[in-house]
């Protein structure tokens, strides 16, 4: 019921084409081998599973491990998926990549693989995000990508995605649309999950090697939901409690949040049937979060299913709690997490205080915080532009 | 193939159809009501009434701006439907097809929408992000309420063209070329073959839309097709008369209609 292809007729053919190419690619050992090789030789996988010993002592609760997606090339899990889809584009003979980006992490990952594969790259980015993420815009340009300013709507990720889809509709014969999360029409959500599940697969092997057993709980932040589904998917049939953390922004009792599952309702966004933030007339609402990566009014359809079926528990964390967690992890472990990942850290710390010391939890550290320094500086030094956290 | 009289005989012609698209509430509800009637007087055969949506994926900048203007002044699916009885009162007799993205329909409730359309004298429904495969159920429900379900076929629909065209009701909406709505300078010569293919399988009129914006284009498309859908060009004419259209007088309408006439007749 969730998912589907709620798209204009002109996209049905390229989606069908993608589906067929994906199916044969995933059964082709050479394709999988090349993908695995690039993950290890180019992105530096596998990423470590680090014991956060100081944080564990500080919380006085269960053993806390961090899955270090922040140590990937380009600084976040986004590259796992970008490598996979770019390989597929190459296989399909498409020389031009299109991508949408919010904070710029997926845009940078796509620009990176485009450079690596000698492809052209157009990244659609909302005008508001361009202002907030100057450095990533420069990184993309340095990598040879063209950054296209999106002024329609409110000029954020939702609008950038609309514009990328519109461009794709006109150029689907020779362009490949490289979606950055487990959203969009079928087969995108399943494809992106398959390119991200390496996170959970590695984590499972690593924790068993270190502890001889599975963890009790796993935490991951959820915007569109690609790092979390990549982490959760290999554990879905295991006796492990999985917790996805949405952005509560300024608070769930305000209109300024991005808590799609916690506060949203069912409907269609960007081609798939899922949960989204909308008004009573079915108009999509503009979300808010301090974290550009979680600032999205929809969520992957597989998360909608996991939410309804109760297989994953979803919680929401405010800007303020996330900034506190970012500071805490920086001070205790010398690791500055992305503000997105800090949402997962915040919820984990909150719950860990009440858990027995013989338990084990894992937090997916989806990215590093370098990109957020400007935002965090403004918050901690009390800039009025930032809507009042701290 | 022989053409059945769609819309329960309400559609008088089946060739050279002029199907204008207007956005409900852009720039105001009363403008929409009057303009719908005036378009009929200019020879419109079917009216396509657009519902503004926050995220119109199939639309180019002109219709996006139009939707934003309509939303800003509070237009909703329900209010738009309620404009149709006012149009009928004004003298509108041609079939009205509601054009809306799926999400507002989902919130309204499918069954409840069809009942409301039927009650308010609306004859057809077109949902651009509900392709053939996703629309089966709703299409069946439409029949119960005497609403014609309008299907779209695109040049890259390939194998699906035959099935879409065969099962088309009301009229078949042929998408002129890949891309979103908006005026186009020219069309690929392959459009002829595409239209002929649609005509082979469809037993309702075939109208072509997306990008048609000049008298010459209309004439050339009508050599093969049964009509044209014109949206962005009309919206742009209205837009160019902003802010006069917000409180339109006879002069404004005269000026707009002059441009529509030029578009249709080239003089």
XYZ file of C-alpha atoms in Angstrom, chain B residues 11-244:
234
model
C -20.022 17.460 -26.018
C -21.388 18.905 -29.243
C -18.321 18.626 -31.487
C -15.781 15.894 -31.781
C -13.266 17.676 -33.996
C -11.195 20.854 -33.655
C -11.902 20.829 -29.947
C -10.737 23.831 -27.970
C -10.123 22.809 -24.361
C -8.884 25.717 -22.247
C -7.296 25.166 -18.837
C -7.873 27.763 -16.144
C -6.851 27.757 -12.495
C -9.685 28.068 -10.003
C -9.276 31.251 -8.014
C -6.488 32.828 -10.071
C -6.641 35.682 -9.514
C -10.098 35.511 -7.866
C -13.126 33.185 -7.729
C -15.432 35.669 -9.445
C -12.941 36.145 -12.284
C -12.795 32.370 -12.774
C -16.599 32.136 -13.021
C -16.951 34.938 -15.555
C -13.911 33.901 -17.575
C -15.176 30.303 -17.879
C -18.377 31.601 -19.429
C -16.530 33.956 -21.790
C -14.272 31.113 -22.954
C -17.386 29.149 -23.881
C -18.535 32.159 -25.877
C -15.182 32.075 -27.684
C -15.840 28.489 -28.679
C -14.468 26.380 -25.830
C -15.795 22.823 -26.105
C -14.692 21.523 -22.704
C -13.427 23.480 -19.706
C -10.498 22.113 -17.763
C -10.700 23.581 -14.266
C -7.423 23.391 -12.355
C -7.173 22.953 -8.583
C -4.164 24.770 -7.150
C -1.586 22.521 -5.498
C 1.510 23.278 -3.453
C 3.723 20.836 -5.371
C 2.567 20.581 -9.008
C 5.148 18.113 -10.393
C 3.854 18.081 -13.968
C 3.673 21.851 -14.305
C 6.077 24.476 -15.534
C 6.640 27.922 -14.016
C 3.529 29.660 -15.450
C 1.052 27.223 -13.914
C 3.136 26.989 -10.728
C 2.807 30.742 -10.288
C -0.895 30.571 -11.046
C -1.391 27.883 -8.379
C 0.576 29.918 -5.863
C -1.634 32.976 -6.496
C -4.803 30.916 -6.105
C -3.596 29.222 -2.912
C -2.572 32.540 -1.452
C -6.101 33.805 -1.625
C -7.457 30.623 -0.037
C -8.667 28.446 -2.913
C -9.299 24.787 -2.018
C -10.622 21.719 -3.828
C -14.023 22.170 -2.169
C -14.292 25.876 -2.977
C -13.246 25.230 -6.579
C -15.949 22.602 -7.042
C -18.496 25.046 -5.665
C -17.567 27.529 -8.403
C -19.062 25.240 -11.034
C -22.745 25.723 -10.071
C -22.064 29.475 -10.246
C -20.626 28.988 -13.755
C -23.701 26.973 -14.740
C -25.911 29.746 -13.424
C -23.950 32.220 -15.530
C -24.746 30.108 -18.584
C -21.928 27.582 -18.894
C -23.237 24.439 -20.588
C -20.067 22.721 -21.861
C -18.562 19.767 -19.969
C -16.281 20.687 -17.068
C -13.291 18.484 -16.260
C -11.620 18.911 -12.904
C -7.799 18.807 -13.035
C -6.221 18.033 -9.668
C -3.155 16.343 -8.229
C -3.841 13.236 -6.191
C -3.001 14.343 -2.668
C -5.916 16.804 -2.267
C -8.210 14.040 -3.602
C -6.863 11.611 -1.023
C -7.546 14.071 1.794
C -11.031 14.822 0.486
C -11.806 11.111 0.150
C -12.213 9.508 -3.271
C -15.837 8.411 -2.926
C -16.825 11.667 -1.315
C -15.144 13.640 -4.111
C -16.973 11.767 -6.858
C -20.296 12.316 -5.119
C -19.525 16.033 -4.769
C -18.439 16.346 -8.410
C -21.626 14.666 -9.552
C -23.770 16.884 -7.356
C -22.097 20.050 -8.636
C -22.421 19.350 -12.337
C -18.815 18.356 -13.036
C -18.391 15.921 -15.894
C -14.834 14.660 -15.796
C -11.769 14.104 -13.629
C -8.089 14.265 -14.564
C -5.354 13.437 -12.035
C -1.930 13.906 -13.663
C 0.021 11.983 -11.013
C -2.252 8.951 -11.052
C -1.026 6.998 -14.080
C -2.900 4.107 -15.648
C -1.583 1.482 -13.208
C -2.481 3.485 -10.081
C -5.906 4.651 -11.266
C -7.865 1.467 -11.955
C -10.074 1.567 -8.882
C -10.865 5.246 -9.051
C -11.655 4.959 -12.742
C -14.216 2.245 -12.022
C -15.798 4.351 -9.301
C -16.047 7.260 -11.763
C -18.399 5.222 -13.932
C -20.833 4.815 -11.058
C -21.060 8.573 -10.700
C -21.217 9.314 -14.400
C -17.848 11.056 -14.318
C -15.529 10.635 -17.302
C -12.023 9.617 -16.281
C -9.478 11.407 -18.462
C -6.289 9.447 -19.233
C -2.969 10.800 -20.440
C -0.641 9.161 -22.925
C 2.883 10.369 -23.636
C 5.223 9.838 -26.596
C 7.299 7.506 -24.398
C 4.341 5.493 -23.115
C 5.393 2.950 -25.770
C 3.753 -0.425 -25.213
C 1.247 1.080 -22.832
C -0.139 3.495 -25.448
C -2.443 0.882 -26.908
C -4.004 -0.063 -23.588
C -4.308 3.521 -22.338
C -5.912 4.661 -25.618
C -8.304 1.726 -25.842
C -9.635 2.290 -22.356
C -9.825 6.085 -22.644
C -13.088 7.777 -21.724
C -14.247 11.371 -22.222
C -11.311 12.415 -24.330
C -7.777 11.094 -24.559
C -5.149 13.594 -23.453
C -2.034 13.213 -25.591
C 1.061 14.788 -24.076
C 2.787 16.580 -26.977
C 6.353 16.021 -25.824
C 8.429 15.075 -22.789
C 8.559 17.681 -20.082
C 6.284 19.789 -17.937
C 3.488 22.112 -19.016
C 4.491 25.407 -20.614
C 4.688 27.077 -23.986
C 6.973 25.467 -26.551
C 8.493 26.984 -29.667
C 8.070 23.875 -31.780
C 7.266 20.179 -31.676
C 9.155 17.147 -32.845
C 8.019 15.888 -36.265
C 7.411 12.535 -34.571
C 4.293 14.003 -32.994
C 2.317 13.073 -36.142
C 3.036 9.387 -35.724
C 2.229 9.568 -32.030
C -1.161 11.210 -32.667
C -1.985 8.722 -35.406
C -1.195 5.893 -33.026
C -3.527 7.360 -30.381
C -6.258 7.810 -32.977
C -5.928 4.201 -34.098
C -6.822 2.821 -30.691
C -8.986 5.478 -29.079
C -12.748 5.565 -29.483
C -13.019 8.999 -27.885
C -11.611 12.269 -29.280
C -7.841 12.710 -29.030
C -6.745 16.145 -27.813
C -3.133 17.257 -27.550
C -1.749 19.400 -24.763
C 1.527 20.613 -23.186
C 3.125 23.579 -24.885
C 0.557 24.556 -27.491
C 0.702 28.321 -27.650
C 0.123 29.666 -31.169
C -2.454 29.622 -33.918
C -0.052 27.818 -36.252
C 0.588 25.075 -33.728
C -3.141 24.591 -33.208
C -3.730 24.318 -36.943
C -0.895 21.876 -37.398
C -1.900 19.636 -34.474
C -5.537 19.647 -35.590
C -4.551 18.122 -38.934
C -4.146 14.839 -37.059
C -5.774 15.290 -33.667
C -9.338 16.094 -32.650
C -8.400 19.114 -30.602
C -6.014 20.962 -28.347
C -5.706 21.709 -24.653
C -4.288 25.155 -23.936
C -3.200 26.062 -20.434
C 0.018 27.985 -19.877
C -0.590 30.344 -22.798
C -3.998 31.374 -21.422
C -2.661 31.696 -17.880
C 0.149 33.861 -19.195
C -2.327 36.167 -20.926
C -4.170 36.544 -17.611
C -0.886 37.056 -15.791
C 0.089 39.831 -18.165
C -3.116 41.628 -17.218
C -2.366 41.520 -13.502
C -3.289 43.442 -11.414
C -6.186 44.635 -13.628
